[in-house]
CSV table of C-alpha atoms and ligand atoms in Angstrom, one decimal:
chain,number,residue,atom,x,y,z
A,1,UNK,CA,136.6,118.0,101.2
A,2,UNK,CA,135.5,114.9,103.0
A,3,UNK,CA,133.6,117.0,105.5
A,4,UNK,CA,131.9,118.9,102.7
A,5,UNK,CA,130.9,115.5,101.1
A,6,UNK,CA,129.4,114.3,104.3
A,7,UNK,CA,127.5,117.6,104.9
A,8,UNK,CA,126.2,117.8,101.3
A,9,UNK,CA,125.1,114.2,101.5
A,10,UNK,CA,123.3,114.9,104.8
A,11,UNK,CA,121.4,117.8,103.2
A,12,UNK,CA,120.1,116.0,100.2
A,13,UNK,CA,116.8,114.7,101.7
A,14,UNK,CA,115.3,118.2,102.0
A,15,UNK,CA,113.3,118.9,98.9
A,16,UNK,CA,112.1,122.3,100.0
A,17,UNK,CA,114.7,124.2,98.1
A,18,UNK,CA,114.1,123.5,94.5
A,19,UNK,CA,112.7,126.9,93.5
A,20,UNK,CA,112.8,130.5,94.4
A,21,UNK,CA,111.4,133.7,93.0
A,22,UNK,CA,113.8,136.5,93.2
A,23,UNK,CA,116.0,138.5,91.0
A,24,UNK,CA,119.2,140.0,92.4
A,25,UNK,CA,120.6,142.6,89.9
A,26,UNK,CA,124.3,143.0,89.7
A,27,UNK,CA,125.5,145.9,92.0
A,28,UNK,CA,128.7,147.9,92.2
A,29,UNK,CA,130.9,146.4,94.8
A,30,UNK,CA,128.9,143.2,95.0
A,31,UNK,CA,129.9,139.8,93.6
A,32,UNK,CA,127.5,138.4,91.0
A,33,UNK,CA,123.8,138.3,90.6
A,34,UNK,CA,120.8,136.0,90.1
A,35,UNK,CA,118.5,135.9,87.1
A,36,UNK,CA,115.4,134.1,86.0
A,37,UNK,CA,112.6,135.7,88.1
A,38,UNK,CA,110.3,132.9,89.3
A,39,UNK,CA,112.4,129.8,89.1
A,40,UNK,CA,116.0,129.7,90.1
A,41,UNK,CA,116.4,126.1,91.1
A,42,UNK,CA,119.0,123.3,91.3
A,43,UNK,CA,117.6,121.6,88.3
A,44,UNK,CA,116.0,123.8,85.6
A,45,UNK,CA,114.8,127.4,85.6
A,46,UNK,CA,111.8,128.8,83.7
A,47,UNK,CA,114.0,129.8,80.8
A,48,UNK,CA,115.4,126.2,80.5
A,49,UNK,CA,118.8,127.0,82.1
A,50,UNK,CA,120.1,124.6,84.6
A,51,UNK,CA,121.0,126.4,87.8
A,52,UNK,CA,122.7,125.0,90.8
A,53,UNK,CA,122.6,125.8,94.4
A,54,UNK,CA,125.2,124.5,96.9
A,55,UNK,CA,123.0,122.5,99.2
A,56,UNK,CA,124.9,121.9,102.4
A,57,UNK,CA,124.5,121.7,106.2
A,58,UNK,CA,126.6,123.6,108.6
A,59,UNK,CA,126.7,120.5,110.7
A,60,UNK,CA,125.0,117.1,110.6
A,61,UNK,CA,125.3,116.6,114.4
A,62,UNK,CA,121.9,117.0,115.9
A,63,UNK,CA,120.5,116.7,119.4
A,64,UNK,CA,117.1,115.9,118.2
A,65,UNK,CA,115.9,112.4,117.3
A,66,UNK,CA,113.3,112.7,114.5
A,67,UNK,CA,112.5,109.2,113.4
A,68,UNK,CA,112.4,110.1,109.6
A,69,UNK,CA,115.8,111.8,109.5
A,70,UNK,CA,119.1,110.3,108.6
A,71,UNK,CA,120.9,112.9,110.8
A,72,UNK,CA,119.0,112.0,114.1
A,73,UNK,CA,121.2,111.7,117.1
A,74,UNK,CA,120.6,107.9,117.5
A,75,UNK,CA,122.1,107.1,114.1
A,76,UNK,CA,125.6,105.9,113.8
A,77,UNK,CA,126.7,107.9,110.7
A,78,UNK,CA,129.8,109.9,109.9
A,79,UNK,CA,129.4,113.4,111.4
A,80,UNK,CA,131.1,116.6,110.4
A,81,UNK,CA,131.0,120.3,111.1
A,82,UNK,CA,132.3,123.3,109.1
A,83,UNK,CA,133.2,126.5,110.9
A,84,UNK,CA,131.4,129.7,109.9
A,85,UNK,CA,134.5,131.0,108.0
A,86,UNK,CA,135.1,127.6,106.3
A,87,UNK,CA,131.6,127.5,104.9
A,88,UNK,CA,131.8,131.1,103.7
A,89,UNK,CA,135.1,130.5,102.0
A,90,UNK,CA,133.7,127.4,100.2
A,91,UNK,CA,130.6,129.3,99.0
A,92,UNK,CA,132.7,132.1,97.7
A,93,UNK,CA,135.2,129.8,96.0
A,94,UNK,CA,132.4,127.9,94.2
A,95,UNK,CA,130.6,131.0,93.3
A,96,UNK,CA,133.6,132.8,91.8
A,97,UNK,CA,134.3,129.7,89.8
A,98,UNK,CA,130.8,129.7,88.5
A,99,UNK,CA,130.0,126.2,90.0
A,100,UNK,CA,126.9,127.5,91.8
A,101,UNK,CA,124.5,130.4,91.6
A,102,UNK,CA,123.4,130.3,95.2
A,103,UNK,CA,123.3,128.5,98.5
A,104,UNK,CA,120.8,126.4,100.3
A,105,UNK,CA,121.9,126.3,103.9
A,106,UNK,CA,120.6,124.1,106.7
A,107,UNK,CA,121.9,122.6,109.9
A,108,UNK,CA,121.3,120.0,112.6
A,109,UNK,CA,120.3,121.4,116.0
A,110,UNK,CA,123.3,121.8,118.3
A,111,UNK,CA,122.9,122.9,122.0
A,112,UNK,CA,119.7,124.9,121.3
A,113,UNK,CA,117.8,126.5,118.4
A,114,UNK,CA,119.3,130.0,118.9
A,115,UNK,CA,122.9,128.7,119.3
A,116,UNK,CA,122.6,127.0,115.9
A,117,UNK,CA,120.6,129.9,114.3
A,118,UNK,CA,123.2,132.4,115.4
A,119,UNK,CA,125.8,130.6,113.4
A,120,UNK,CA,123.6,130.3,110.3
A,121,UNK,CA,122.9,134.0,110.6
A,122,UNK,CA,126.6,134.9,110.9
A,123,UNK,CA,127.2,133.0,107.6
A,124,UNK,CA,124.5,134.8,105.6
A,125,UNK,CA,125.4,138.2,107.2
A,126,UNK,CA,129.1,137.8,106.4
A,127,UNK,CA,128.4,136.5,102.9
A,128,UNK,CA,126.5,139.7,102.1
A,129,UNK,CA,128.4,142.3,104.1
A,130,UNK,CA,132.0,141.0,104.1
A,131,UNK,CA,132.2,139.0,100.9
A,132,UNK,CA,129.6,141.1,99.0
A,133,UNK,CA,128.0,137.9,97.8
A,134,UNK,CA,125.0,138.8,95.6
A,135,UNK,CA,123.8,135.3,94.8
A,136,UNK,CA,120.7,133.6,95.9
A,137,UNK,CA,120.4,132.4,99.5
A,138,UNK,CA,117.8,130.0,100.9
A,139,UNK,CA,118.1,129.6,104.7
A,140,UNK,CA,116.5,126.7,106.5
A,141,UNK,CA,115.2,128.1,109.8
A,142,UNK,CA,115.7,126.1,113.0
A,143,UNK,CA,112.4,125.3,114.7
A,144,UNK,CA,112.0,127.3,117.9
A,145,UNK,CA,114.5,130.1,116.9
A,146,UNK,CA,113.9,133.4,118.5
A,147,UNK,CA,112.2,136.4,116.8
A,148,UNK,CA,115.5,138.4,116.9
A,149,UNK,CA,117.4,135.8,115.1
A,150,UNK,CA,114.7,135.5,112.4
A,151,UNK,CA,114.6,139.3,111.9
A,152,UNK,CA,118.3,139.4,111.4
A,153,UNK,CA,118.4,136.4,109.0
A,154,UNK,CA,115.6,137.8,107.0
A,155,UNK,CA,117.6,140.9,106.0
A,156,UNK,CA,120.2,138.7,104.2
A,157,UNK,CA,118.4,135.6,103.0
A,158,UNK,CA,116.2,135.6,99.8
A,159,UNK,CA,114.0,132.8,101.0
A,160,UNK,CA,113.5,131.2,104.4
A,161,UNK,CA,111.8,127.8,105.0
A,162,UNK,CA,110.8,125.9,108.0
A,163,UNK,CA,109.3,122.4,107.4
A,164,UNK,CA,105.9,121.4,108.9
A,165,UNK,CA,107.0,117.8,108.2
A,166,UNK,CA,103.7,116.2,109.4
A,167,UNK,CA,100.3,117.9,109.2
A,168,UNK,CA,98.9,116.5,112.4
A,169,UNK,CA,100.6,117.5,115.7
A,170,UNK,CA,100.1,114.1,117.4
A,171,UNK,CA,101.9,112.3,114.6
A,172,UNK,CA,104.7,114.9,114.6
A,173,UNK,CA,105.1,114.4,118.3
A,174,UNK,CA,105.3,110.7,117.8
A,175,UNK,CA,108.1,110.8,115.2
A,176,UNK,CA,109.8,114.0,116.3
A,177,UNK,CA,109.3,114.3,120.1
A,178,UNK,CA,111.4,117.5,120.4
A,179,UNK,CA,109.3,119.4,117.9
A,180,UNK,CA,105.8,120.7,117.9
A,181,UNK,CA,103.6,122.8,115.5
A,182,UNK,CA,104.1,125.9,117.7
A,183,UNK,CA,107.8,125.8,117.0
A,184,UNK,CA,107.1,125.8,113.3
A,185,UNK,CA,104.2,128.1,113.0
A,186,UNK,CA,105.4,130.8,115.3
A,187,UNK,CA,108.6,131.5,113.3
A,188,UNK,CA,106.6,131.3,110.1
A,189,UNK,CA,104.3,134.0,111.4
A,190,UNK,CA,107.2,136.2,112.6
A,191,UNK,CA,108.8,136.0,109.2
A,192,UNK,CA,105.5,136.9,107.6
A,193,UNK,CA,105.1,139.9,109.8
A,194,UNK,CA,108.6,141.0,108.9
A,195,UNK,CA,107.8,140.8,105.2
A,196,UNK,CA,104.6,142.7,105.6
A,197,UNK,CA,106.2,145.5,107.6
A,198,UNK,CA,109.0,145.6,105.1
A,199,UNK,CA,106.4,146.2,102.3
A,200,UNK,CA,105.0,149.1,104.1
A,201,UNK,CA,108.5,150.5,104.7
A,202,UNK,CA,109.4,150.2,101.1
A,203,UNK,CA,106.3,152.2,100.1
A,204,UNK,CA,107.7,155.1,102.2
A,205,UNK,CA,111.4,154.6,101.6
A,206,UNK,CA,112.3,153.3,98.2
A,207,UNK,CA,115.7,152.1,99.2
A,208,UNK,CA,114.7,150.3,102.3
A,209,UNK,CA,116.5,146.9,102.2
A,210,UNK,CA,114.3,143.9,101.3
A,211,UNK,CA,113.3,141.3,103.8
A,212,UNK,CA,113.0,137.7,102.6
A,213,UNK,CA,112.1,138.8,99.1
A,214,UNK,CA,111.4,135.3,97.8
A,215,UNK,CA,109.1,134.5,100.6
A,216,UNK,CA,108.8,131.3,102.6
A,217,UNK,CA,108.4,127.6,101.7
A,218,UNK,CA,107.7,124.5,103.7
A,219,UNK,CA,107.7,120.7,103.3
A,220,UNK,CA,105.6,117.8,104.3
A,221,UNK,CA,106.6,114.2,104.4
A,222,UNK,CA,104.2,111.9,102.7
A,223,UNK,CA,103.5,108.3,103.7
A,224,UNK,CA,105.5,108.2,107.0
A,225,UNK,CA,102.3,108.6,109.2
A,226,UNK,CA,98.6,107.8,108.8
A,227,UNK,CA,97.6,111.2,107.5
A,228,UNK,CA,95.4,111.2,104.4
A,229,UNK,CA,95.8,113.3,101.3
A,230,UNK,CA,92.9,115.3,102.7
A,231,UNK,CA,94.8,116.2,105.8
A,232,UNK,CA,97.9,117.1,103.8
A,233,UNK,CA,96.0,119.2,101.2
A,234,UNK,CA,94.0,121.0,103.9
A,235,UNK,CA,97.2,122.0,105.6
A,236,UNK,CA,98.7,123.2,102.2
A,237,UNK,CA,95.5,125.1,101.6
A,238,UNK,CA,95.8,126.8,104.9
A,239,UNK,CA,99.4,127.6,104.1
A,240,UNK,CA,98.5,129.2,100.8
A,241,UNK,CA,96.2,131.6,102.6
A,242,UNK,CA,99.3,133.1,104.1
A,243,UNK,CA,100.6,135.9,101.8
A,244,UNK,CA,104.3,134.9,102.2
A,245,UNK,CA,104.1,131.2,101.6
A,246,UNK,CA,105.2,130.6,98.0
A,247,UNK,CA,105.5,126.8,97.9
A,248,UNK,CA,104.6,123.7,99.8
A,249,UNK,CA,106.8,120.7,98.9
A,250,UNK,CA,105.8,117.1,99.3
A,251,UNK,CA,108.5,114.5,100.0
A,252,UNK,CA,107.6,110.8,99.7
A,253,UNK,CA,108.9,109.2,102.8
A,254,UNK,CA,112.3,107.6,102.2
A,255,UNK,CA,113.2,104.8,104.6
A,256,UNK,CA,116.7,106.0,105.5
A,257,UNK,CA,116.9,104.6,109.0
A,258,UNK,CA,117.2,101.1,110.3
A,259,UNK,CA,114.0,99.5,111.6
A,260,UNK,CA,112.0,101.9,113.8
A,261,UNK,CA,108.6,100.6,115.0
A,262,UNK,CA,107.1,104.1,114.7
A,263,UNK,CA,107.6,104.1,110.9
A,264,UNK,CA,105.9,102.0,108.2
A,265,UNK,CA,107.9,99.5,106.2
A,266,UNK,CA,107.7,100.6,102.6
A,267,UNK,CA,109.4,98.8,99.7
A,268,UNK,CA,109.9,102.1,98.0
A,269,UNK,CA,109.0,105.8,98.5
A,270,UNK,CA,105.4,106.6,97.6
A,271,UNK,CA,106.4,108.5,94.4
A,272,UNK,CA,103.1,108.2,92.6
A,273,UNK,CA,101.3,109.7,95.6
A,274,UNK,CA,103.9,112.4,95.9
A,275,UNK,CA,103.3,113.2,92.2
A,276,UNK,CA,99.5,113.3,92.7
A,277,UNK,CA,99.9,115.7,95.6
A,278,UNK,CA,102.0,118.1,93.4
A,279,UNK,CA,99.3,117.9,90.7
A,280,UNK,CA,96.6,118.6,93.3
A,281,UNK,CA,98.7,121.5,94.7
A,282,UNK,CA,98.9,122.8,91.1
A,283,UNK,CA,95.1,122.7,90.8
A,284,UNK,CA,94.7,124.8,93.9
A,285,UNK,CA,97.2,127.4,92.8
A,286,UNK,CA,96.5,127.7,89.1
A,287,UNK,CA,93.2,126.1,88.3
A,288,UNK,CA,90.8,127.7,90.8
A,289,UNK,CA,90.0,124.4,92.5
A,290,UNK,CA,89.0,124.4,96.2
A,291,UNK,CA,90.7,121.8,98.3
A,292,UNK,CA,87.3,120.2,99.1
A,293,UNK,CA,86.7,119.6,95.4
A,294,UNK,CA,89.9,117.6,95.0
A,295,UNK,CA,89.5,115.5,98.2
A,296,UNK,CA,86.7,115.3,100.7
A,297,UNK,CA,85.4,113.2,103.5
A,298,UNK,CA,84.3,110.5,101.0
A,299,UNK,CA,87.5,110.7,98.9
A,300,UNK,CA,90.2,111.2,101.5
A,301,UNK,CA,93.0,109.9,99.2
A,302,UNK,CA,93.9,111.0,95.7
A,303,UNK,CA,93.2,108.5,93.0
A,304,UNK,CA,96.6,107.0,92.1
A,305,UNK,CA,95.5,105.9,88.7
A,306,UNK,CA,94.2,109.2,87.2
A,307,UNK,CA,95.4,112.7,87.8
A,308,UNK,CA,93.3,114.8,90.3
A,309,UNK,CA,91.7,116.9,87.5
A,310,UNK,CA,90.5,113.9,85.6
A,311,UNK,CA,89.4,112.3,88.8
A,312,UNK,CA,87.3,115.4,89.6
A,313,UNK,CA,85.8,115.4,86.0
A,314,UNK,CA,84.9,111.7,86.3
A,315,UNK,CA,83.1,112.4,89.6
A,316,UNK,CA,81.2,115.3,88.1
A,317,UNK,CA,79.8,114.3,84.7
A,318,UNK,CA,77.0,116.9,85.2
A,319,UNK,CA,79.5,119.7,84.7
A,320,UNK,CA,80.1,118.6,81.1
A,321,UNK,CA,80.2,119.0,78.2
A,322,UNK,CA,81.8,122.5,78.3
A,323,UNK,CA,81.2,124.5,75.2
A,324,UNK,CA,84.6,125.8,74.1
A,325,UNK,CA,83.1,128.7,72.1
A,326,UNK,CA,81.0,130.2,74.9
A,327,UNK,CA,81.9,128.8,78.4
A,328,UNK,CA,83.7,131.1,80.8
A,329,UNK,CA,87.5,130.7,81.3
A,330,UNK,CA,87.1,129.0,84.7
A,331,UNK,CA,85.0,126.3,83.1
A,332,UNK,CA,87.4,125.7,80.3
A,333,UNK,CA,90.2,125.4,82.8
A,334,UNK,CA,88.4,122.4,84.3
A,335,UNK,CA,88.4,120.4,81.2
A,336,UNK,CA,90.9,117.4,81.4
A,337,UNK,CA,93.6,117.9,78.7
A,338,UNK,CA,93.4,121.7,78.8
A,339,UNK,CA,96.1,123.6,80.6
A,340,UNK,CA,96.3,127.2,81.7
A,341,UNK,CA,98.2,128.3,78.6
A,342,UNK,CA,95.6,126.7,76.2
A,343,UNK,CA,92.7,128.0,78.2
A,344,UNK,CA,94.0,131.5,77.9
A,345,UNK,CA,94.6,131.0,74.1
A,346,UNK,CA,91.1,129.7,73.6
A,347,UNK,CA,89.4,132.7,75.3
A,348,UNK,CA,91.6,135.1,73.4
A,349,UNK,CA,91.2,133.5,70.0
A,350,UNK,CA,87.4,132.8,70.1
A,351,UNK,CA,86.8,136.6,70.0
A,352,UNK,CA,87.9,136.4,66.3
A,353,UNK,CA,87.1,132.9,65.2
A,354,UNK,CA,85.0,130.0,66.1
A,355,UNK,CA,87.3,127.4,67.7
A,356,UNK,CA,87.4,124.0,66.1
A,357,UNK,CA,89.1,120.8,67.2
A,358,UNK,CA,91.8,121.6,64.6
A,359,UNK,CA,92.5,124.8,66.5
A,360,UNK,CA,92.5,123.1,69.8
A,361,UNK,CA,95.1,120.6,68.7
A,362,UNK,CA,97.3,123.5,67.4
A,363,UNK,CA,96.9,125.1,70.9
A,364,UNK,CA,98.4,122.1,72.6
A,365,UNK,CA,95.1,120.6,74.0
A,366,UNK,CA,95.4,116.9,74.6
A,367,UNK,CA,92.4,115.9,72.5
A,368,UNK,CA,92.7,112.2,73.5
A,369,UNK,CA,91.3,113.4,76.9
A,370,UNK,CA,89.5,116.6,76.2
A,371,UNK,CA,87.2,115.2,73.5
A,372,UNK,CA,85.0,113.5,76.0
A,373,UNK,CA,84.4,116.6,78.0
A,374,UNK,CA,83.8,119.4,75.4
A,375,UNK,CA,81.7,120.5,72.5
A,376,UNK,CA,83.1,123.0,70.0
A,377,UNK,CA,80.7,123.1,67.2
A,378,UNK,CA,82.1,120.6,64.7
A,379,UNK,CA,83.9,117.9,66.7
A,380,UNK,CA,82.5,115.3,64.3
A,381,UNK,CA,84.3,116.7,61.2
A,382,UNK,CA,87.9,116.1,62.2
A,383,UNK,CA,87.2,112.6,63.6
A,384,UNK,CA,86.1,109.6,61.7
A,385,UNK,CA,83.1,109.1,63.9
A,386,UNK,CA,81.0,111.3,66.1
A,387,UNK,CA,82.4,112.0,69.5
A,388,UNK,CA,80.5,110.4,72.4
A,389,UNK,CA,81.1,112.4,75.6
A,390,UNK,CA,81.3,111.5,79.3
A,391,UNK,CA,77.5,111.6,79.7
A,392,UNK,CA,76.8,109.1,76.9
A,393,UNK,CA,79.6,106.8,77.9
A,394,UNK,CA,79.2,107.1,81.7
A,395,UNK,CA,82.3,107.7,83.9
A,396,UNK,CA,82.7,103.9,84.7
A,397,UNK,CA,83.1,103.1,81.0
A,398,UNK,CA,85.1,106.2,80.2
A,399,UNK,CA,87.6,105.7,83.0
A,400,UNK,CA,89.3,102.6,81.6
A,401,UNK,CA,89.5,104.2,78.2
A,402,UNK,CA,91.5,107.0,79.6
A,403,UNK,CA,94.0,104.9,81.5
A,404,UNK,CA,97.3,104.3,79.8
A,405,UNK,CA,98.1,100.7,78.8
A,406,UNK,CA,100.6,100.4,81.7
A,407,UNK,CA,98.0,101.6,84.2
A,408,UNK,CA,95.4,99.2,82.8
A,409,UNK,CA,97.9,96.3,83.1
A,410,UNK,CA,98.8,97.3,86.7
A,411,UNK,CA,95.0,97.6,87.6
A,412,UNK,CA,94.3,94.2,86.0
A,413,UNK,CA,97.2,92.6,88.0
A,414,UNK,CA,96.0,94.2,91.2
A,415,UNK,CA,92.6,92.8,90.6
A,416,UNK,CA,94.0,89.4,90.0
A,417,UNK,CA,96.0,89.5,93.1
A,418,UNK,CA,93.0,90.5,95.1
A,419,UNK,CA,90.9,87.5,94.0
A,420,UNK,CA,89.6,85.7,96.9
A,421,UNK,CA,89.8,81.9,96.6
A,422,UNK,CA,87.8,81.0,99.6
A,423,UNK,CA,86.4,77.5,99.6
A,424,UNK,CA,82.7,77.1,99.6
B,1,SF4,S1,116.0,118.5,113.9
B,1,SF4,FE1,116.3,118.4,111.7
B,1,SF4,S2,118.4,117.5,111.5
B,1,SF4,FE2,117.8,117.1,113.6
B,1,SF4,S3,116.9,115.1,113.6
B,1,SF4,FE3,115.2,116.5,113.3
B,1,SF4,S4,115.0,116.7,111.0
B,1,SF4,FE4,117.0,115.8,111.4
């Protein structure tokens, strides 16, 4: 139990496992199933259920010395290793007792990538073929593992992930001297190729076994190196061009190690920045934004005070107002305060009725924000005074009005702190 505690503790800094996208139906002779389509996770699924994965490492010994990692070889921490059969037994026991719905398995690198990967593959293979485990499996791939190992792992795992960690190779080399981008991108490509070949096979043979059905994910660390949000989001954008990459995760750098001159000294992890990156990622995936609209060479970092969609709107007053009753769906999506669900509702409903601000509120539009960016025929009637939009107010005056009280206080304090009391 003590070894399991150490190994579960060592695995907790990897955020790239929080969601999947696969359904495993119950089968004769197999134990269990997974439900929920897009969204099994170790917190909450789409249908609101809390689902848990056992997140554990096979071993937290590692021969690599990545500066940002608690398990690096130069750290003096309690180490533990489980044997292949011990880990399988724990998973099955937890699964049968309904403690977990799946497994997220990773490992430190021992001897060499393939030696480690072989053990991970043995676990997932045995779980499926010997123990008939039909739950969800997310396998963390070891950078530099061979194609043969990946091909075998992909037959049993639902999702495979390999972390990019740092978007620029020179920074990665500085913090993780044993890793390079080639050792990350090559396995990603090989898994992708396996998925695409499997798709073709399944067209010909309906019962061909699936290969990594929930696709791949990856993770980048935010704030450990000098990379800007532009660098990070361009890398994510490149990843999303690959057909098998489902999610890119952003992990605010947590200072887990004792002083290392290669790393910045942060009082706390950059959580606001991490959150803004997730919002920007969302804009790219669901709101039809190009990465260069969110960040560019003039704005290399996301605005920490306002969300990226509002930030874009404030930089582009010429785009507004958007007429709710006639604008195309893509334009409505760009209005701050309107989400995908309300944009779809607006476009469907306006075929039958002219939309008013009353309807917008009912559809869940955040009118506090949206009212400065839209016209919808009668905006004056439900408000005590005529609405003045972004172009009348100008972005500089509108911006403070849209900041929450807490943000305004923080901005004022920062301004006070930056006052320069130089003597004349
Ligand atoms: S290879 Fe993985 S486990 Fe080993 S030090 Fe680097 S990040 Fe940590």
